[in-house]
Short mmCIF file of C-alpha atoms (C1' of nucleotides) in Angstrom, two decimals:
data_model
loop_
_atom_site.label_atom_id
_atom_site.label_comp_id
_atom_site.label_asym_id
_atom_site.label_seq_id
_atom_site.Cartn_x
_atom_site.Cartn_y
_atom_site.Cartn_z
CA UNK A 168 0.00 0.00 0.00
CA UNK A 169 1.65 3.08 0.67
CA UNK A 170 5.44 2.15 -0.30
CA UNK A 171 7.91 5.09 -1.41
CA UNK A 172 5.85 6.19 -5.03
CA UNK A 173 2.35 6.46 -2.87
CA UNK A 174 4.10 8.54 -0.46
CA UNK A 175 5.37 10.68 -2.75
CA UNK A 176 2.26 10.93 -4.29
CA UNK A 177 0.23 12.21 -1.00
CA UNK A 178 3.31 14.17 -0.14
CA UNK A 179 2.74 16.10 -3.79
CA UNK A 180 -1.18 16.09 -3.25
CA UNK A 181 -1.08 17.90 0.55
CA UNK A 182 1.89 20.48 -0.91
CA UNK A 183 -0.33 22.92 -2.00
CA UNK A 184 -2.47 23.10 0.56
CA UNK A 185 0.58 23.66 3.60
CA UNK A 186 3.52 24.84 1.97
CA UNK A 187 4.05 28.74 2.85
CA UNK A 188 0.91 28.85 4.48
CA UNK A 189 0.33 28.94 8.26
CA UNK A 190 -1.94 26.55 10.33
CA UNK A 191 -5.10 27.84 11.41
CA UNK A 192 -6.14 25.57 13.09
CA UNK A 193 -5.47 22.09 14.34
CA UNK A 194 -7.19 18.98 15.86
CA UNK A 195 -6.02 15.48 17.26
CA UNK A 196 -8.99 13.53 18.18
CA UNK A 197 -7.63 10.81 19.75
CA UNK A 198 -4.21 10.85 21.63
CA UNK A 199 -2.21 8.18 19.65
CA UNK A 200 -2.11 6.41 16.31
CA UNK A 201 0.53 3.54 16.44
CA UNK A 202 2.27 5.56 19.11
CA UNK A 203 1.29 8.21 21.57
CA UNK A 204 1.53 11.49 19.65
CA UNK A 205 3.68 14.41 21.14
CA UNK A 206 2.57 16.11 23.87
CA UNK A 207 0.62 19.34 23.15
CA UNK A 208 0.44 17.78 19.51
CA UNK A 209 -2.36 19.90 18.14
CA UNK A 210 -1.36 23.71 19.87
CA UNK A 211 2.14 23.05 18.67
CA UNK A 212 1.05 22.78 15.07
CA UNK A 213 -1.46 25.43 15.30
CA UNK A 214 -0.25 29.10 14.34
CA UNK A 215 2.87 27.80 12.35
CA UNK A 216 3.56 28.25 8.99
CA UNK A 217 4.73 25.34 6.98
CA UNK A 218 7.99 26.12 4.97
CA UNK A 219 8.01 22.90 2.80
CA UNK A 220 7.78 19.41 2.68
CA UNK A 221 10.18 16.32 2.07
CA UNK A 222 9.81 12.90 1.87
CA UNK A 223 12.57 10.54 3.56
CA UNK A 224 11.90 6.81 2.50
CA UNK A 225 8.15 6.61 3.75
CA UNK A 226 8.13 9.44 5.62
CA UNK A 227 6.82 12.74 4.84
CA UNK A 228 8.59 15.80 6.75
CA UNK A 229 6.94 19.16 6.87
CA UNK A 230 9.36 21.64 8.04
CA UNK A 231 7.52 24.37 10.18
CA UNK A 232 8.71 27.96 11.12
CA UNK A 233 9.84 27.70 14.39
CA UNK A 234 12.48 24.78 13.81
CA UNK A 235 10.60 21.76 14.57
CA UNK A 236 9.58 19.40 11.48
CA UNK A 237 6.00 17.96 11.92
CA UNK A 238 7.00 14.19 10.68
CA UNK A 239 3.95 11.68 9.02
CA UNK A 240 4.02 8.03 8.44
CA UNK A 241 0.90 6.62 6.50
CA UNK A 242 1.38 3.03 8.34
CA UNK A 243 -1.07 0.91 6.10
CA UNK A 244 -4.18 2.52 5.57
CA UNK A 245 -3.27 6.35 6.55
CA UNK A 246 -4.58 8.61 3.51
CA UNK A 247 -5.33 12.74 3.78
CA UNK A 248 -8.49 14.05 2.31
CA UNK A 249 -7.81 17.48 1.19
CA UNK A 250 -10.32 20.11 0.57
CA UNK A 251 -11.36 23.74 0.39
CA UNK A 252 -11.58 25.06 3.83
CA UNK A 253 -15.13 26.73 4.33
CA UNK A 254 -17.60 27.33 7.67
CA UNK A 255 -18.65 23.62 7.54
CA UNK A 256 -17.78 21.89 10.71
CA UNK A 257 -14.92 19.38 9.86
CA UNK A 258 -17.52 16.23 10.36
CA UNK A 259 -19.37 17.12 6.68
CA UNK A 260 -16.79 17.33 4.62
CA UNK A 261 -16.66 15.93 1.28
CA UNK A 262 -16.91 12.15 1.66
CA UNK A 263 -17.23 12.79 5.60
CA UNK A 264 -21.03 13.83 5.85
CA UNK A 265 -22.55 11.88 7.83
CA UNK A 266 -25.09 11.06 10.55
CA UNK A 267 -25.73 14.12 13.18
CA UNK A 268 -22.85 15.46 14.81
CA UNK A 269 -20.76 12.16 15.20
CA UNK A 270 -17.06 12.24 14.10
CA UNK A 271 -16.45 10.34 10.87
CA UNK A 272 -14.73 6.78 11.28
CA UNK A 273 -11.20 6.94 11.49
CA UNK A 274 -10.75 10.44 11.16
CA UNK A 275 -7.67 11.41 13.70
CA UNK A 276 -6.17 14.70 12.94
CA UNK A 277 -7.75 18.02 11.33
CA UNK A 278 -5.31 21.12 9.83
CA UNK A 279 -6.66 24.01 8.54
CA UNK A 280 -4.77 26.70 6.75
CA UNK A 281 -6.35 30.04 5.44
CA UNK A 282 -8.12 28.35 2.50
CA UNK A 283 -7.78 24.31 3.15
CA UNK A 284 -8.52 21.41 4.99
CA UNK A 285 -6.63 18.54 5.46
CA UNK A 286 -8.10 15.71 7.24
CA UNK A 287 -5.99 12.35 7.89
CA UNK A 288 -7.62 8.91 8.33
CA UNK A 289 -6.42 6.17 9.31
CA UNK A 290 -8.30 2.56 9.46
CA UNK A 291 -6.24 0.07 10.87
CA UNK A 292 -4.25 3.14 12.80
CA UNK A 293 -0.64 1.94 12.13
CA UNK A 294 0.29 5.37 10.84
CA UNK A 295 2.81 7.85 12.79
CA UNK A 296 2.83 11.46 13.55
CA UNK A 297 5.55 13.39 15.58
CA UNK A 298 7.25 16.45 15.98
CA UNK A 299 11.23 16.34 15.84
CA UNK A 300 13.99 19.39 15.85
CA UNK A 301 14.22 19.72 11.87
CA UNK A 302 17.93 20.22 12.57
CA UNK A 303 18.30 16.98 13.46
CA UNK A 304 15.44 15.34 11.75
CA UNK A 305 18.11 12.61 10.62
CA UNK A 306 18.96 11.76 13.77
CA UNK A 307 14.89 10.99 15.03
CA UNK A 308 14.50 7.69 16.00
CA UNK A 309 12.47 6.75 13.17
CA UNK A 310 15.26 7.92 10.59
CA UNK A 311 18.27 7.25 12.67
CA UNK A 312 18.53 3.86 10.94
CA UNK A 313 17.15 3.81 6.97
CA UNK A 314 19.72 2.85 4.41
CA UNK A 315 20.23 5.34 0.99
CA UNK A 316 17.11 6.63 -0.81
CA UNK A 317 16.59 4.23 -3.81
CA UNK A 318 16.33 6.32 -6.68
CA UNK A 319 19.41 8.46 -5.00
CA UNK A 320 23.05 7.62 -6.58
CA UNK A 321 23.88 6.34 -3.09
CA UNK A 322 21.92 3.26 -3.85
CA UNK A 323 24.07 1.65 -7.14
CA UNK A 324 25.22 -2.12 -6.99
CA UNK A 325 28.41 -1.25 -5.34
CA UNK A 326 27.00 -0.59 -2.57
CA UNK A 327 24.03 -3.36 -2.39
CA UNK A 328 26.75 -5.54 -2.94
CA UNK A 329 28.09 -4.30 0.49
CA UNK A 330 25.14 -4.30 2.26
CA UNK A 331 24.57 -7.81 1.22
CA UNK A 332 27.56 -9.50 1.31
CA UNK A 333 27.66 -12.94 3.38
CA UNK A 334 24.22 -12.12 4.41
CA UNK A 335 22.08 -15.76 4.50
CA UNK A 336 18.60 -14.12 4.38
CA UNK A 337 16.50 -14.24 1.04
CA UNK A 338 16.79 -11.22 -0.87
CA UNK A 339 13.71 -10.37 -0.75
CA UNK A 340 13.26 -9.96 3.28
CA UNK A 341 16.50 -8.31 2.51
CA UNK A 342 15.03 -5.80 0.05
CA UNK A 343 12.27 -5.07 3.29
CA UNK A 344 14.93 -3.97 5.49
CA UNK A 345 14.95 -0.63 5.41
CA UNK A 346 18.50 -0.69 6.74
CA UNK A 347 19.46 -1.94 3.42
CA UNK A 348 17.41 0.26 1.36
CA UNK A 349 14.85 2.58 2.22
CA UNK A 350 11.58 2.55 1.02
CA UNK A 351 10.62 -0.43 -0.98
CA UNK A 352 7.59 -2.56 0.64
CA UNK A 353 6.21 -6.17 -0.25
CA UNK A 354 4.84 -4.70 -3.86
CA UNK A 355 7.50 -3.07 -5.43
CA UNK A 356 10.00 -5.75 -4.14
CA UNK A 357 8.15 -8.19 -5.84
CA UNK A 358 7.96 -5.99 -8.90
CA UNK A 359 11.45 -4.84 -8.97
CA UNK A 360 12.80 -8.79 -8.20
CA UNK A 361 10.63 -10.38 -10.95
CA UNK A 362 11.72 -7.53 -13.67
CA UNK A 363 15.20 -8.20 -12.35
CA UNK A 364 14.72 -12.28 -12.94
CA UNK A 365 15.73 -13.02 -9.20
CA UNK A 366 14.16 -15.41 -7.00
CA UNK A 367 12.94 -14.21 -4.27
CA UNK A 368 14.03 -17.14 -1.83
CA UNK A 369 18.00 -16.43 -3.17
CA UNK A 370 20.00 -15.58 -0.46
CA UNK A 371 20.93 -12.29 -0.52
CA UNK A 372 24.74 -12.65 -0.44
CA UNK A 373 25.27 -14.80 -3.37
CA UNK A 374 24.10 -12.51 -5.76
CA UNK A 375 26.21 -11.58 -8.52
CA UNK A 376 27.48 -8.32 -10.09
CA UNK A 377 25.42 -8.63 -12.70
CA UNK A 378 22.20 -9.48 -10.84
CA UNK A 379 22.93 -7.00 -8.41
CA UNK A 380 23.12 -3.91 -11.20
CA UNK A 381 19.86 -5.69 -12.60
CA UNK A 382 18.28 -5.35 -9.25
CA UNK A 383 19.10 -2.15 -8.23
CA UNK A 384 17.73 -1.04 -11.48
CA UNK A 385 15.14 -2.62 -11.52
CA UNK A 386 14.14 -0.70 -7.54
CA UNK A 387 14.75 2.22 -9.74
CA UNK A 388 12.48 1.74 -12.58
CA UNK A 389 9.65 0.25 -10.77
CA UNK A 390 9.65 3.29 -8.39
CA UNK A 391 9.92 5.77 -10.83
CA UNK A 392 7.31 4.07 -13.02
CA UNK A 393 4.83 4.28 -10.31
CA UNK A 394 5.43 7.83 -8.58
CA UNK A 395 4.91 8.89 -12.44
CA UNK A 396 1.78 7.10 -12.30
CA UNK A 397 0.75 8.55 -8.94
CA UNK A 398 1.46 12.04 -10.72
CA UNK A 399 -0.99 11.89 -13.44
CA UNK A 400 -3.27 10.41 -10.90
CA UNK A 401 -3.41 13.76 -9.09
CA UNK A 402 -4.59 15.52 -12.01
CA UNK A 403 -8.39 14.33 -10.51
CA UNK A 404 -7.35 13.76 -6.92
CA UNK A 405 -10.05 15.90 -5.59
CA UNK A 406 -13.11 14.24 -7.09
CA UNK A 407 -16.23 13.65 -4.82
CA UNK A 408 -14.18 13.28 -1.95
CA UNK A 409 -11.06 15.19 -1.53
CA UNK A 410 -9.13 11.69 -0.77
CA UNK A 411 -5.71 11.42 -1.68
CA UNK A 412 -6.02 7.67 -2.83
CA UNK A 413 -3.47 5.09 -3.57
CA UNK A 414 -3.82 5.16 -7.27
CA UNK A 415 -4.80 2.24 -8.91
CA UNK A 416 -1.68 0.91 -10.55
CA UNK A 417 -1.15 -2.31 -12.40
CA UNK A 418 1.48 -4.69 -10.91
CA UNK A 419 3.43 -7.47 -13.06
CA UNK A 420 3.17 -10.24 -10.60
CA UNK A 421 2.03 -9.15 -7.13
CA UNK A 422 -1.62 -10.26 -7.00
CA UNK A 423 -1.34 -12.19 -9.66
CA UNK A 424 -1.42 -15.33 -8.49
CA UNK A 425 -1.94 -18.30 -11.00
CA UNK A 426 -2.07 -15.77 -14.31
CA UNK A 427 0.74 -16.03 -17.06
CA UNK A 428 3.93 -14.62 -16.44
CA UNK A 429 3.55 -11.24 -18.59
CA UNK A 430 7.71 -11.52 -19.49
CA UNK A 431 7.44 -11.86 -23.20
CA UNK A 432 8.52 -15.42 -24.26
CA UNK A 433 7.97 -16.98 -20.95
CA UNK A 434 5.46 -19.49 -20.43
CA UNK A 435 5.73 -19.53 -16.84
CA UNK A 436 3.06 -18.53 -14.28
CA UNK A 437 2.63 -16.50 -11.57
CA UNK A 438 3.36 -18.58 -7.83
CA UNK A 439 3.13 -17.15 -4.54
CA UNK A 440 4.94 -18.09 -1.57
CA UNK A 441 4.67 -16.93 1.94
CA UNK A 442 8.05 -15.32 3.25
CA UNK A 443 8.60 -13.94 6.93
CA UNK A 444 4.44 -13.98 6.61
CA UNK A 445 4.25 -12.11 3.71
CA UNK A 446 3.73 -13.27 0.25
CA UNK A 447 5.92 -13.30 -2.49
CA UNK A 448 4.96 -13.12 -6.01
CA UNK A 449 7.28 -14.50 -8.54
CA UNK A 450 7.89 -16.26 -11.59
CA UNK A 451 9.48 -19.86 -11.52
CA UNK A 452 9.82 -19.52 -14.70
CA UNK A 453 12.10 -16.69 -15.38
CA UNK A 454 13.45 -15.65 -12.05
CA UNK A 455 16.53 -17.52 -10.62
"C1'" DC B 161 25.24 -8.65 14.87
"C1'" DT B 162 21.91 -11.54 12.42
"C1'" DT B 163 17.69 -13.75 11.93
"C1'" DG B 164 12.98 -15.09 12.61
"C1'" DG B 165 8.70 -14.65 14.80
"C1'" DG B 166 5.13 -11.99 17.29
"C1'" DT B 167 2.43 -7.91 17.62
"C1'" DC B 168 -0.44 -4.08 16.59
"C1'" DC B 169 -5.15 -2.66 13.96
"C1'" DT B 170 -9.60 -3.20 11.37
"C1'" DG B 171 -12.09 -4.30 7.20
"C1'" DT B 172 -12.82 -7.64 3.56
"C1'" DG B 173 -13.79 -11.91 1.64
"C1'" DC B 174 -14.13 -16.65 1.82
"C1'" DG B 175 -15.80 -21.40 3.32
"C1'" DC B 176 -19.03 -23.87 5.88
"C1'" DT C 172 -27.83 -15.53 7.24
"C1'" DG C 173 -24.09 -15.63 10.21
"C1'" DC C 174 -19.97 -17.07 12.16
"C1'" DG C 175 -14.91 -17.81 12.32
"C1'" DC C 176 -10.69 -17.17 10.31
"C1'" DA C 177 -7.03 -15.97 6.99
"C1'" DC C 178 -5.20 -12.07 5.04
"C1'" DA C 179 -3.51 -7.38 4.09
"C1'" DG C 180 1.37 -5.27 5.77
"C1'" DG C 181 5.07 -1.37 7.91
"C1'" DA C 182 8.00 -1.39 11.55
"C1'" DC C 183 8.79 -2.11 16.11
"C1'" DC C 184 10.24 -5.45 19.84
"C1'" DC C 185 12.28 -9.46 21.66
"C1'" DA C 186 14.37 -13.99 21.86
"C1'" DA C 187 17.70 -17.28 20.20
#
DNA sequence: CTTGGGTCCTGTGCGC
DNA sequence: TGCGCACAGGACCCAA
């Protein structure tokens, strides 16, 4: 769900409505979402104006006025419905009307600049919100630890060769760590190891130069291929609802369980195997 | 240090 | 019709 591209994507979507303008107004309606948010969470964000916004791996940083960075994690399900802000209590916006006066399911946190709305939802509440010293945003706890942006020249196949060298552990757990490489998630690992023809069960430190500049890649391309996707998505974000959705976007082999391998020339067909409790989707086929 | 498993959270979809 | 359960999965935590 949201990997690296579909961050991006939101990231792009909410930039017009906060960057240069201050917050209005802000609302956390419940205390935590995976973890407790900061203290004061809401009065520290109100009155500050946003300066811009970054993404680091999954993470989307909004840098604020008054040195502190306002940092976002979408967990699984978090999404923000953006919209124009008007006199309508938050509760009947857009896609959020609903019954009398009760606050709309999985709604957690309301900003309001001079002319927008932001509202961020969050089903299954594994999503992340803090506030760190933008000085040392690197250093929060969160970021402390993520290996090189993919689609950054820090990630090439000298240094995934590093990373992965001697390591016994598939390379596709591998590609999860985010230690290794930042960003990728169970879809675009998937993607990028059956466009690189690499089994996903391989262990990660016996692959070779040349599968290793196929790999990395193949990250590349896959990512790039899908925040372009998210982009022309955004065109209509705002239909009936304001949500900034996770684009639909058509995958190779993840899903695709039991349907031809789409690799031109091979007759193989799409397996799935369960790794570390997640599935893997992958070609027998054409991936070694 | 590395590795693997458990956990959180809730909605969806399936089999019986 | 309704119940139970597997599944989705990012990232932490802990045990071996």
């Amino acid at each position: 769900m949201p990997e690296l591209p579909e961050v991006e994507t939101v990231m792009r979507g909410i930039a017009p409505a906060l960057t240069g303008r201050r917050i209005e107004r802000a609302e956390a309606y419940r205390p935590d979402l995976r973890w407790p948010l900061p203290e004061r969470f809401a009065e520290r964000l109100t009155g500050r104006t946003v300066l811009g916004l970054e993404r680091r791996s999954k993470y989307i940083l909004a840098a604020l006025d008054d040195g502190w960075s306002w940092l976002i994690h979408l967990g699984m399900t978090g999404r923000f419905a953006v919209g124009p802000r008007d006199n309508a209590p938050a509760e009947q916006l857009g896609e959020f009307v609903h019954d009398a006066g009760r606050l709309p399911a999985h709604d957690h946190v309301l900003v309001e600049t001079s002319d927008h709305r932001l509202i961020y939802n969050d089903v299954r509440r594994f999503g992340a919100m803090d506030l760190t010293p933008t000085a040392e945003a690197s250093t929060h706890k969160l970021l402390a630890t993520l290996g090189p942006e993919p689609l950054s020249d820090a990630f090439n196949p000298k240094a995934l060769g590093a990373a992965l060298e001697h390591r016994i552990v598939s390379v596709k757990a591998a590609l999860l760590d985010q230690k290794i490489v930042a960003g990728l998630g169970n879809i675009y690992v998937c993607e990028a190891l059956w466009r690189s023809k690499i089994h996903p069960t391989r262990e990660a430190g016996t692959l070779t130069a040349a599968e290793l500049k196929r790999l990395v890649t193949a990250c590349k391309e896959v990512l790039t291929s899908a925040i372009e996707a998210g982009g022309s998505s955004l065109r209509d974000y705002r239909h009936a609802d304001g949500a900034l959705g996770y684009f639909q976007h058509s995958f190779s082999v993840y899903g695709r369980e039991s349907e031809p391998c789409p690799r031109r020339g091979c007759s193989g067909e799409v397996e799935r195997l369960v790794q570390g409790g997640r599935s893997s989707f992958f070609c027998a086929g054409c991936q070694s």
